[in-house]
Coordinates of C-alpha atoms in Angstrom, one line a residue:
Chain A
M25 CA -2.1 -122.3 -9.4
Q26 CA -2.3 -119.8 -12.1
F27 CA -5.2 -117.3 -11.9
Q28 CA -7.0 -116.6 -15.2
N29 CA -9.1 -113.6 -16.1
T30 CA -12.4 -115.2 -17.0
G31 CA -13.9 -111.9 -18.2
L32 CA -14.8 -108.5 -16.9
K33 CA -17.4 -108.3 -14.2
D34 CA -18.2 -105.7 -11.6
T35 CA -17.7 -106.5 -7.9
R36 CA -21.1 -104.9 -6.9
S37 CA -22.9 -107.5 -9.0
G38 CA -21.1 -110.1 -6.9
F39 CA -22.6 -108.5 -3.9
G40 CA -26.1 -108.5 -5.5
A41 CA -25.8 -112.2 -6.4
G42 CA -24.5 -113.1 -2.9
L43 CA -27.3 -111.2 -1.3
L44 CA -29.9 -112.9 -3.4
E45 CA -28.5 -116.3 -2.4
L46 CA -28.6 -115.3 1.3
G47 CA -32.2 -114.2 0.8
Q48 CA -33.0 -117.7 -0.3
T49 CA -30.9 -119.5 2.4
H50 CA -31.2 -117.2 5.4
P51 CA -34.7 -116.0 6.3
E52 CA -33.2 -113.7 8.9
V53 CA -31.2 -111.7 6.3
V54 CA -32.9 -108.3 5.5
A55 CA -31.6 -105.5 3.3
L56 CA -31.8 -101.8 3.5
C57 CA -31.0 -99.3 0.8
A58 CA -30.8 -95.5 0.6
D59 CA -32.1 -94.8 -2.9
L60 CA -29.3 -96.7 -4.8
T61 CA -31.0 -100.1 -5.3
G62 CA -29.9 -100.4 -8.9
S63 CA -26.4 -99.2 -8.3
L64 CA -25.9 -101.6 -5.5
K65 CA -27.5 -104.5 -7.5
M66 CA -30.0 -105.1 -4.8
D67 CA -33.0 -105.1 -7.1
A68 CA -33.1 -108.9 -7.4
F69 CA -33.3 -109.2 -3.6
Q70 CA -35.9 -106.4 -3.5
K71 CA -38.0 -108.1 -6.1
Q72 CA -37.9 -111.6 -4.6
F73 CA -38.1 -110.6 -0.9
P74 CA -40.1 -107.3 -0.8
E75 CA -41.1 -107.8 2.8
R76 CA -37.5 -108.1 3.8
F77 CA -36.3 -105.1 1.8
F78 CA -36.4 -101.6 3.4
Q79 CA -36.1 -98.6 1.1
V80 CA -35.1 -95.8 3.5
G81 CA -34.7 -93.0 1.0
I82 CA -31.8 -90.6 1.0
A83 CA -31.3 -90.8 4.7
E84 CA -28.2 -92.8 5.5
A85 CA -28.0 -92.0 9.2
N86 CA -31.5 -93.2 9.7
M87 CA -30.7 -96.4 7.7
M88 CA -27.8 -97.2 10.0
G89 CA -30.0 -96.8 13.1
I90 CA -32.8 -98.9 11.7
A91 CA -30.3 -101.6 10.8
A92 CA -29.0 -101.6 14.4
G93 CA -32.6 -101.9 15.6
L94 CA -33.4 -104.7 13.3
T95 CA -30.6 -106.8 14.8
I96 CA -32.4 -106.5 18.2
G97 CA -35.2 -108.6 16.6
G98 CA -32.7 -111.2 15.5
K99 CA -32.4 -110.0 11.9
I100 CA -29.1 -109.8 9.9
P101 CA -29.4 -106.4 8.1
F102 CA -27.3 -105.6 5.0
T103 CA -27.2 -101.9 4.3
G104 CA -26.4 -100.8 0.8
T105 CA -25.2 -97.4 -0.5
F106 CA -22.0 -95.8 -1.9
A107 CA -18.9 -96.2 0.3
N108 CA -18.8 -92.4 0.9
F109 CA -22.3 -92.5 2.3
S110 CA -21.7 -95.8 4.1
T111 CA -18.9 -94.4 6.2
G112 CA -17.9 -90.7 6.4
R113 CA -21.5 -89.5 6.3
V114 CA -22.7 -91.8 9.1
Y115 CA -19.6 -92.3 11.1
D116 CA -21.1 -91.4 14.5
Q117 CA -24.1 -93.6 13.9
I118 CA -21.9 -96.5 13.0
R119 CA -19.6 -95.8 16.0
Q120 CA -22.3 -95.6 18.6
S121 CA -25.3 -97.6 17.4
I122 CA -23.4 -100.4 15.6
A123 CA -19.7 -100.8 16.6
Y124 CA -19.9 -99.8 20.3
S125 CA -23.3 -101.5 20.6
E126 CA -21.9 -104.6 18.9
K127 CA -24.8 -105.0 16.4
N128 CA -24.7 -107.6 13.7
V129 CA -25.0 -105.1 10.9
K130 CA -23.3 -105.7 7.5
I131 CA -22.4 -102.3 6.0
C132 CA -22.0 -103.0 2.3
A133 CA -20.4 -100.2 0.3
S134 CA -20.1 -99.9 -3.4
H135 CA -18.4 -97.3 -5.6
A136 CA -15.4 -97.1 -3.3
G137 CA -12.2 -95.3 -4.4
L138 CA -11.2 -93.5 -7.6
T139 CA -12.7 -96.1 -9.9
L140 CA -16.1 -94.7 -9.3
G141 CA -14.9 -92.5 -12.0
E142 CA -16.7 -89.5 -13.6
D143 CA -18.7 -88.5 -10.5
G144 CA -15.5 -87.0 -9.1
A145 CA -14.0 -86.5 -5.6
T146 CA -17.2 -85.8 -3.8
H147 CA -18.1 -89.5 -4.2
Q148 CA -14.6 -91.1 -4.5
I149 CA -14.0 -91.9 -0.9
L150 CA -10.4 -92.9 -0.2
E151 CA -10.5 -92.8 3.5
D152 CA -13.1 -95.4 4.3
I153 CA -10.8 -98.3 5.2
G154 CA -9.0 -96.1 7.7
L155 CA -12.3 -94.8 9.2
M156 CA -13.7 -98.2 9.6
K157 CA -10.6 -100.1 10.8
M158 CA -10.2 -97.7 13.6
L159 CA -13.5 -98.7 15.1
P160 CA -13.2 -101.4 17.8
H161 CA -15.3 -104.5 17.0
M162 CA -15.5 -103.7 13.3
T163 CA -14.4 -106.2 10.6
V164 CA -13.2 -104.6 7.4
I165 CA -13.2 -106.4 4.1
N166 CA -12.2 -105.1 0.6
T167 CA -12.9 -107.6 -2.2
C168 CA -11.0 -107.8 -5.5
D169 CA -13.4 -109.3 -8.0
Y170 CA -17.0 -110.6 -8.7
N171 CA -16.5 -114.1 -7.3
Q172 CA -14.7 -112.9 -4.2
T173 CA -17.3 -110.3 -3.5
K174 CA -20.1 -112.9 -3.8
A175 CA -18.3 -115.3 -1.5
A176 CA -17.5 -112.6 1.0
T177 CA -21.2 -111.5 1.0
R178 CA -22.2 -115.0 2.0
A179 CA -19.4 -115.4 4.5
I180 CA -20.2 -112.3 6.5
A181 CA -23.7 -113.5 7.1
H182 CA -22.3 -116.4 9.0
Y183 CA -20.1 -114.2 11.2
N184 CA -21.8 -112.5 14.2
G185 CA -20.6 -108.9 14.4
P186 CA -20.4 -105.6 12.5
V187 CA -18.7 -105.8 9.2
Y188 CA -17.7 -103.2 6.6
L189 CA -17.7 -104.8 3.1
R190 CA -16.1 -102.6 0.4
F191 CA -16.4 -103.1 -3.3
G192 CA -16.7 -101.0 -6.4
R193 CA -18.4 -99.8 -9.6
P194 CA -16.3 -100.8 -12.7
A195 CA -16.1 -104.1 -14.4
V196 CA -12.8 -105.7 -13.6
P197 CA -11.1 -109.1 -14.3
N198 CA -12.9 -111.9 -12.5
F199 CA -10.2 -114.4 -11.6
I200 CA -10.8 -115.9 -8.2
P201 CA -12.3 -119.3 -8.8
E202 CA -16.0 -119.5 -8.1
D203 CA -15.6 -122.3 -5.6
F204 CA -13.0 -120.6 -3.5
E205 CA -14.3 -120.3 0.1
F206 CA -13.9 -116.9 1.7
H207 CA -12.1 -117.0 5.0
I208 CA -12.6 -113.8 7.0
G209 CA -9.2 -112.6 8.3
K210 CA -7.1 -115.0 6.3
A211 CA -4.7 -113.7 3.6
L212 CA -5.0 -115.4 0.3
M213 CA -1.7 -116.5 -1.4
L214 CA -2.1 -115.9 -5.1
K215 CA 1.5 -116.4 -6.3
P216 CA 4.4 -117.6 -4.3
G217 CA 7.8 -115.8 -4.8
T218 CA 11.1 -115.1 -3.1
D219 CA 12.3 -111.6 -3.9
I220 CA 9.4 -109.2 -3.0
S221 CA 6.1 -109.5 -1.2
I222 CA 3.3 -107.6 -2.9
F223 CA 0.2 -107.2 -0.6
A224 CA -2.8 -106.0 -2.5
T225 CA -6.5 -105.4 -1.8
G226 CA -9.5 -104.6 -3.9
H227 CA -9.3 -103.6 -7.6
L228 CA -5.5 -103.5 -7.5
V229 CA -5.1 -107.3 -6.8
W230 CA -5.3 -108.1 -10.5
K231 CA -2.9 -105.3 -11.3
A232 CA -0.5 -106.8 -8.7
L233 CA -0.7 -110.1 -10.5
E234 CA 0.1 -108.3 -13.8
A235 CA 3.0 -106.6 -12.1
A236 CA 4.3 -109.9 -11.0
E237 CA 4.4 -111.1 -14.6
I238 CA 6.4 -108.1 -15.6
L239 CA 8.8 -108.5 -12.7
K240 CA 9.2 -112.2 -13.7
D241 CA 10.4 -111.1 -17.1
Q242 CA 12.9 -109.0 -15.3
G243 CA 14.1 -112.0 -13.4
I244 CA 12.4 -111.0 -10.2
S245 CA 10.3 -113.5 -8.3
A246 CA 7.4 -111.6 -6.7
E247 CA 5.0 -113.1 -4.1
V248 CA 1.5 -111.8 -4.5
I249 CA -0.8 -112.0 -1.5
N250 CA -4.4 -110.8 -1.4
I251 CA -5.3 -109.1 1.9
H252 CA -9.0 -109.0 1.5
T253 CA -9.6 -108.6 5.2
I254 CA -7.9 -105.5 6.5
K255 CA -9.3 -106.2 9.9
P256 CA -8.8 -108.5 11.7
F257 CA -5.4 -108.4 10.0
D258 CA -3.5 -111.6 9.1
E259 CA -0.2 -110.5 10.7
A260 CA 1.2 -114.0 10.5
S261 CA 0.9 -114.3 6.8
V262 CA 2.5 -110.8 6.3
I263 CA 5.4 -111.6 8.6
A264 CA 6.0 -115.0 7.1
S265 CA 6.1 -113.6 3.6
V266 CA 8.4 -110.7 4.4
K267 CA 10.8 -113.0 6.4
K268 CA 11.2 -114.9 3.1
T269 CA 11.4 -112.0 0.7
G270 CA 12.9 -109.2 2.9
C271 CA 10.8 -106.4 1.4
A272 CA 7.3 -105.5 0.6
V273 CA 4.9 -103.4 -1.5
S274 CA 1.3 -102.5 -0.6
A275 CA -1.3 -101.8 -3.3
E276 CA -4.7 -100.4 -2.6
E277 CA -7.2 -97.9 -4.0
H278 CA -7.2 -95.8 -0.8
Q279 CA -5.3 -93.0 0.9
K280 CA -1.8 -94.0 2.1
H281 CA -2.8 -92.7 5.5
G282 CA -5.0 -95.3 7.2
G283 CA -5.1 -97.9 4.5
L284 CA -3.7 -101.4 4.0
G285 CA -0.2 -100.2 3.7
D286 CA -0.6 -98.6 7.1
S287 CA -1.6 -101.9 8.6
I288 CA 1.4 -103.6 7.0
A289 CA 3.8 -100.9 8.2
Q290 CA 2.6 -101.4 11.8
V291 CA 3.1 -105.1 11.7
L292 CA 6.5 -104.8 10.1
A293 CA 7.6 -102.1 12.5
E294 CA 6.6 -104.2 15.4
H295 CA 7.8 -107.6 14.3
F296 CA 10.2 -107.5 11.3
P297 CA 11.3 -104.1 10.2
S298 CA 11.7 -104.2 6.4
P299 CA 11.5 -101.9 3.4
L300 CA 7.9 -101.1 2.4
E301 CA 6.8 -99.1 -0.6
Y302 CA 3.2 -97.9 -0.9
V303 CA 1.0 -97.9 -4.0
A304 CA -1.8 -95.7 -2.7
V305 CA -3.2 -92.2 -3.0
N306 CA -0.9 -89.8 -1.2
D307 CA -3.0 -87.3 0.7
R308 CA -5.0 -86.0 -2.2
F309 CA -8.6 -85.9 -3.3
G310 CA -9.6 -87.5 -6.6
E311 CA -11.3 -86.0 -9.7
S312 CA -13.5 -86.8 -12.6
G313 CA -12.2 -89.2 -15.3
T314 CA -12.5 -92.8 -16.4
P315 CA -11.4 -95.4 -13.9
E316 CA -8.3 -96.4 -16.0
E317 CA -7.3 -92.7 -16.5
L318 CA -7.6 -92.1 -12.8
L319 CA -5.6 -95.1 -11.8
R320 CA -2.8 -94.0 -14.2
K321 CA -2.9 -90.4 -13.0
Y322 CA -2.9 -91.3 -9.3
H323 CA -0.1 -93.9 -9.8
L324 CA -2.2 -96.9 -8.9
D325 CA -1.6 -98.8 -12.1
T326 CA 0.4 -101.9 -12.9
P327 CA 3.6 -100.0 -13.8
D328 CA 3.4 -98.2 -10.5
I329 CA 3.4 -101.5 -8.6
V330 CA 6.4 -102.7 -10.7
A331 CA 8.2 -99.5 -9.9
A332 CA 7.4 -99.7 -6.2
A333 CA 8.7 -103.3 -6.1
T334 CA 11.9 -102.2 -7.7
R335 CA 12.4 -99.5 -5.2
S336 CA 11.6 -101.8 -2.3
I337 CA 14.0 -104.4 -3.5
A338 CA 16.7 -101.8 -3.9
R339 CA 16.3 -100.8 -0.2
K340 CA 16.9 -104.4 1.0
T341 CA 20.1 -104.6 3.1
K342 CA 22.7 -106.3 1.0
P343 CA 24.2 -109.4 2.6
T344 CA 27.7 -108.8 3.7
Chain B
M174 CA -39.9 -90.7 45.7
Q175 CA -37.0 -93.1 46.1
M176 CA -35.8 -92.8 42.5
R177 CA -35.2 -89.1 42.9
R178 CA -33.0 -89.9 45.9
D179 CA -31.1 -92.5 43.8
I180 CA -30.5 -89.9 41.1
V181 CA -29.1 -87.1 43.3
R182 CA -27.1 -89.5 45.4
M183 CA -25.6 -91.2 42.2
V184 CA -24.5 -87.9 40.6
H185 CA -23.3 -86.5 43.9
A186 CA -21.1 -89.6 44.6
V187 CA -19.1 -89.1 41.4
N188 CA -19.5 -85.3 41.1
S189 CA -20.8 -85.7 37.6
G190 CA -23.8 -86.7 35.6
H191 CA -27.2 -85.3 34.6
P192 CA -29.6 -84.8 37.4
G193 CA -32.0 -82.3 35.9
G194 CA -33.5 -84.2 33.0
S195 CA -33.4 -87.4 35.1
L196 CA -35.5 -85.9 37.9
G197 CA -38.0 -84.6 35.3
C198 CA -38.6 -88.0 33.9
V199 CA -39.1 -90.1 37.0
E200 CA -42.9 -90.3 36.6
F201 CA -42.5 -91.3 33.0
F202 CA -40.1 -94.2 33.9
V203 CA -42.3 -95.4 36.8
A204 CA -45.4 -95.2 34.6
L205 CA -43.7 -97.1 31.8
Y206 CA -41.8 -99.8 33.7
G207 CA -44.4 -100.1 36.5
H208 CA -47.6 -99.9 34.7
I209 CA -47.3 -100.2 30.9
L210 CA -44.4 -102.3 29.7
K211 CA -44.8 -106.1 29.3
H212 CA -41.3 -107.1 30.2
T213 CA -39.2 -109.7 32.0
P214 CA -36.6 -108.0 34.2
K215 CA -35.2 -111.3 35.6
A216 CA -34.9 -112.9 32.2
F217 CA -33.4 -110.1 30.0
T218 CA -32.6 -111.0 26.4
M219 CA -31.1 -108.7 23.8
D220 CA -33.7 -109.8 21.2
G221 CA -36.6 -109.1 23.5
M222 CA -38.9 -111.5 21.6
G223 CA -42.4 -111.6 23.0
E224 CA -42.1 -108.5 25.1
D225 CA -42.3 -104.7 24.9
L226 CA -39.0 -102.8 24.3
F227 CA -37.8 -99.5 25.5
F228 CA -35.0 -97.4 24.0
L229 CA -33.6 -94.3 25.8
S230 CA -32.4 -92.0 23.0
N231 CA -31.3 -89.1 25.3
G232 CA -28.7 -91.3 27.1
H233 CA -27.5 -88.6 29.4
I234 CA -30.4 -89.1 31.7
S235 CA -28.9 -92.5 32.6
P236 CA -29.3 -91.9 36.4
V237 CA -33.1 -92.3 36.1
F238 CA -32.8 -95.1 33.6
Y239 CA -30.4 -97.1 35.9
S240 CA -32.5 -96.4 39.0
V241 CA -35.6 -97.7 37.4
L242 CA -33.9 -100.7 35.9
A243 CA -32.5 -101.6 39.4
R244 CA -35.7 -100.8 41.2
Y245 CA -37.7 -103.0 38.9
G246 CA -35.3 -105.9 39.2
Y247 CA -33.0 -105.9 36.2
F248 CA -29.9 -105.8 38.5
E249 CA -29.2 -105.4 42.1
V250 CA -29.9 -102.0 43.6
H251 CA -26.5 -101.8 45.3
E252 CA -24.9 -101.7 41.8
L253 CA -26.1 -98.1 41.5
N254 CA -23.1 -97.4 43.7
S255 CA -20.8 -98.1 40.7
F256 CA -22.4 -95.3 38.5
R257 CA -19.7 -93.6 36.4
K258 CA -16.9 -95.4 38.2
L259 CA -14.0 -97.4 36.7
N260 CA -14.9 -101.0 35.7
S261 CA -18.7 -100.3 36.1
R262 CA -21.5 -101.6 34.0
L263 CA -23.2 -98.3 34.7
Q264 CA -21.3 -96.1 32.3
G265 CA -21.9 -92.4 32.1
H266 CA -24.1 -93.0 29.2
P267 CA -25.9 -96.3 28.8
T268 CA -24.2 -99.0 26.8
T269 CA -24.6 -102.7 25.8
H270 CA -20.9 -103.0 25.9
D271 CA -20.7 -104.1 29.5
R272 CA -23.8 -106.3 29.3
L273 CA -26.0 -104.4 31.7
P274 CA -29.4 -106.1 31.7
G275 CA -32.1 -103.7 30.4
V276 CA -30.0 -101.8 27.9
R277 CA -30.3 -102.8 24.2
I278 CA -28.4 -99.9 22.5
A279 CA -25.7 -97.4 23.4
S280 CA -26.9 -93.8 23.5
G281 CA -25.3 -90.6 24.4
S282 CA -24.6 -89.1 21.0
L283 CA -28.0 -87.6 20.4
G284 CA -30.6 -88.3 17.7
Q285 CA -30.0 -91.9 17.1
G286 CA -32.5 -93.7 19.2
L287 CA -35.6 -93.2 17.2
S288 CA -34.1 -94.9 14.2
V289 CA -33.0 -97.8 16.3
A290 CA -36.5 -98.0 17.8
I291 CA -38.0 -98.1 14.3
G292 CA -35.7 -100.9 13.3
A293 CA -36.7 -102.9 16.4
A294 CA -40.3 -102.2 15.6
Q295 CA -39.9 -103.4 12.0
A296 CA -38.2 -106.6 13.3
K297 CA -41.2 -107.2 15.6
T298 CA -43.5 -106.8 12.6
L299 CA -41.4 -109.3 10.6
N300 CA -41.4 -111.7 13.6
Q301 CA -45.2 -111.3 14.0
D302 CA -44.6 -110.2 17.5
P303 CA -47.5 -107.9 18.5
H304 CA -45.6 -106.2 21.4
L305 CA -44.8 -102.5 21.2
V306 CA -41.6 -100.5 21.1
Y307 CA -41.3 -97.3 23.2
S308 CA -38.6 -94.6 23.0
L309 CA -37.8 -91.5 24.9
H310 CA -36.1 -88.4 23.5
G311 CA -35.1 -85.0 24.8
D312 CA -36.6 -81.9 23.4
G313 CA -33.2 -80.4 22.6
E314 CA -32.4 -83.7 20.9
L315 CA -35.0 -82.9 18.3
Q316 CA -32.5 -80.4 16.9
E317 CA -30.6 -83.4 15.5
G318 CA -31.3 -84.0 11.8
Q319 CA -31.5 -87.8 12.1
I320 CA -34.6 -87.5 14.2
W321 CA -36.5 -85.9 11.3
E322 CA -35.2 -88.5 8.9
A323 CA -36.7 -91.1 11.3
V324 CA -39.9 -89.1 11.9
M325 CA -40.5 -88.9 8.1
Y326 CA -39.7 -92.6 7.6
A327 CA -41.9 -93.9 10.5
A328 CA -44.9 -92.1 9.1
A329 CA -44.2 -92.9 5.4
K330 CA -43.8 -96.6 6.2
G331 CA -46.7 -96.8 8.6
I332 CA -44.7 -97.9 11.6
D333 CA -47.6 -98.3 14.0
N334 CA -46.1 -100.4 16.8
L335 CA -43.9 -97.5 18.1
I336 CA -44.7 -95.0 20.8
A337 CA -42.1 -92.2 21.0
T338 CA -42.2 -89.7 23.9
I339 CA -40.6 -86.3 23.9
D340 CA -39.4 -85.0 27.3
Y341 CA -40.5 -81.4 26.7
N342 CA -38.8 -79.6 29.6
G343 CA -37.9 -76.7 27.4
R344 CA -34.3 -76.6 28.6
Q345 CA -30.9 -77.7 27.2
I346 CA -27.3 -77.1 28.2
D347 CA -26.9 -73.6 26.9
G348 CA -30.3 -72.3 28.1
N349 CA -33.9 -72.5 27.1
V350 CA -34.7 -74.5 24.0
A351 CA -36.7 -71.7 22.6
T352 CA -33.6 -69.4 22.8
V353 CA -31.0 -71.9 21.7
L354 CA -32.9 -73.2 18.7
D355 CA -36.6 -72.9 18.9
L356 CA -38.5 -76.1 17.9
G357 CA -41.5 -74.1 16.8
N358 CA -44.9 -75.8 17.0
L359 CA -43.9 -79.4 17.8
K360 CA -47.5 -80.7 17.7
T361 CA -48.2 -79.4 14.2
K362 CA -44.8 -80.6 13.0
F363 CA -45.4 -84.2 14.1
E364 CA -49.0 -84.0 12.8
A365 CA -47.7 -82.7 9.4
F366 CA -45.3 -85.6 9.2
G367 CA -48.3 -88.0 9.8
W368 CA -47.9 -89.0 13.4
T369 CA -50.7 -89.5 15.9
T370 CA -49.7 -86.7 18.3
L371 CA -50.7 -86.7 22.0
I372 CA -50.0 -84.0 24.5
N373 CA -49.4 -84.6 28.2
E374 CA -49.5 -81.3 30.0
N375 CA -48.1 -82.6 33.2
G376 CA -45.5 -85.3 32.8
N377 CA -44.7 -85.1 36.5
D378 CA -48.2 -86.4 37.4
L379 CA -47.8 -90.2 37.6
K380 CA -51.5 -90.9 37.0
A381 CA -51.7 -88.5 34.1
V382 CA -48.6 -90.1 32.5
I383 CA -50.1 -93.6 32.9
E384 CA -53.3 -92.4 31.3
T385 CA -51.5 -90.8 28.4
L386 CA -49.4 -94.0 27.8
K387 CA -52.6 -96.1 27.9
L388 CA -54.2 -93.7 25.4
A389 CA -51.1 -94.0 23.2
K390 CA -51.4 -97.8 23.3
S391 CA -54.9 -97.6 22.1
F392 CA -53.7 -95.8 19.0
A393 CA -51.1 -98.6 18.2
H394 CA -51.6 -100.9 15.3
K395 CA -53.7 -98.3 13.5
G396 CA -51.3 -97.5 10.6
R397 CA -49.5 -94.5 12.1
P398 CA -46.7 -94.0 14.6
V399 CA -47.6 -92.3 17.9
V400 CA -45.8 -89.5 19.7
I401 CA -46.4 -88.1 23.2
I402 CA -45.2 -84.6 23.8
M403 CA -44.8 -84.7 27.5
H404 CA -44.3 -81.5 29.4
T405 CA -42.0 -81.9 32.4
E406 CA -40.1 -79.8 34.8
M407 CA -36.3 -80.3 34.7
G408 CA -35.1 -80.9 38.2
M409 CA -38.5 -81.8 39.5
G410 CA -38.7 -82.5 43.2
V411 CA -35.6 -80.5 44.3
D412 CA -36.6 -76.9 44.6
F413 CA -33.3 -75.3 43.7
M414 CA -32.9 -77.5 40.6
M415 CA -36.2 -76.4 39.2
G416 CA -36.9 -73.5 36.9
T417 CA -33.4 -73.4 35.4
H418 CA -31.2 -75.2 32.9
K419 CA -28.2 -75.1 35.3
W420 CA -28.7 -78.6 36.6
H421 CA -28.8 -80.2 33.2
G422 CA -25.3 -81.6 33.7
S423 CA -24.0 -80.6 37.1
A424 CA -23.8 -82.5 40.4
P425 CA -24.8 -81.2 43.8
N426 CA -22.1 -80.6 46.5
D427 CA -22.4 -82.1 50.0
E428 CA -24.6 -79.4 51.3
Q429 CA -26.8 -79.3 48.2
L430 CA -27.2 -83.0 48.5
Q431 CA -28.5 -82.8 52.0
R432 CA -30.9 -80.0 51.0
A433 CA -32.1 -82.2 48.1
L434 CA -32.5 -85.3 50.2
S435 CA -34.4 -83.4 52.9
Q436 CA -37.1 -82.8 50.2
L437 CA -37.2 -86.4 49.0
S438 CA -38.4 -89.1 51.3
E439 CA -36.7 -92.5 51.5
T440 CA -39.5 -95.0 50.6
L441 CA -37.7 -98.1 49.4
G442 CA -34.3 -97.8 51.2
D443 CA -31.3 -96.1 49.7
F444 CA -28.8 -98.1 47.7

């Protein structure tokens, strides 16, 4: 099928809408926020379910502990704050009280990556996927548009275990159909192809589809696969795709170290060594700027995916 | 007391663990598990619906925690033999990971248990479960910032089904708490945050601890969290482990074990 941009929408609003629905359907769902209710789009849930909403103030460590404790009474807590404060700031709390303790906490993180924009590097976490995927028991999801974020928010409530759900601030193309079910841990085939596998997550998925169109004009058939779940990782889909195309590109709004590309490289190294080119931030901090300016400057834009695909294809062993 | 024998024998057997704080908290644990908690040791559930809950925040005093859990029937007493050994449910620091009945959260990295206890208390409120949540914290642990986030939150939100106890033995790994990082006037600090603050001057007197816990219970459901500042002696019951911070995290050798056991009568049978 052809995916259509149905308009610009922010992924965090998808989270807010999904959370509100869960409030209506799941009485055990509760929400906690560390003074960013509006930014996380949790206001509707707060308004409709005030007794199930916990404003913890600017105290994220306490928030993670309270969330862990709420699970002990059978609640399903969704914590909300920026990705930076959802991970790096509270890593030990997550590690001990949530991951090691196997608590059913959903850590929901907005404003991830460079596209947070003007606030700059202090807030633009690019290490969170790596931090979270290293934790045993943790499920790690990075959604690409409004509809997928909404569907993922609902889906993680039905899964018993700690989850990190990563989304962002800017309005981006909304293209995943509203009725698409979200399957945790299952890669989503967006466009079949034969010459190159492009694996993308988060805001760069739409750009990967744009890149595939440009490559098509160059006579290259690109396969685009959305890896929304970084962990558990859908190894089989990656291997199957690269066995067909012989080379790959990873695209993500994250550091090269520890990100999606890293997971793909591990799988390919173990099962099917093949060329892989990374579209990711390479060991740098971000800076202030508009989201689009930053994606251009840090080489996370559509032309960068096209260039990476071209490099990867060039590295394929030529048949003798 | 038997639990003191359990503690020194457990840490001696693996030449590691934390006897000092464990020995100092024996009366608190006996008071809580034997006289205060409404709990179901033989039918442990993670949710703990319809019963009181306890959270150990200073997880390094796991020997006393494990001993009391075994002695009150959460698991067989002989399992104390496996403390800190490979494939054991009795990890160096308590964990839910290996499904040991009686443990509802991992602790060890300090400062996290009060937040967890608050969350469990809020869940009880949502569930209209009138039972109480208890927690224990080291005094040195209060140097962690998260504790004060939680202290502020509990008072601001009127968490009144929570009774936290501070094991105020005045000692931590590097020396006296007052020297390492003085806590100042803990009573006025908790009061200023809005907690009902009780002092127990002798946390090694079982009857006194029971009375203090009963008094704390009488303040529950009155709009404020309750804290007990409980003065204890680290290493209590073993003469050479008292009056020093040196036995915070050291195990006795064979000769020291015999000296310790000669001061602790076997009342319930060793594990």
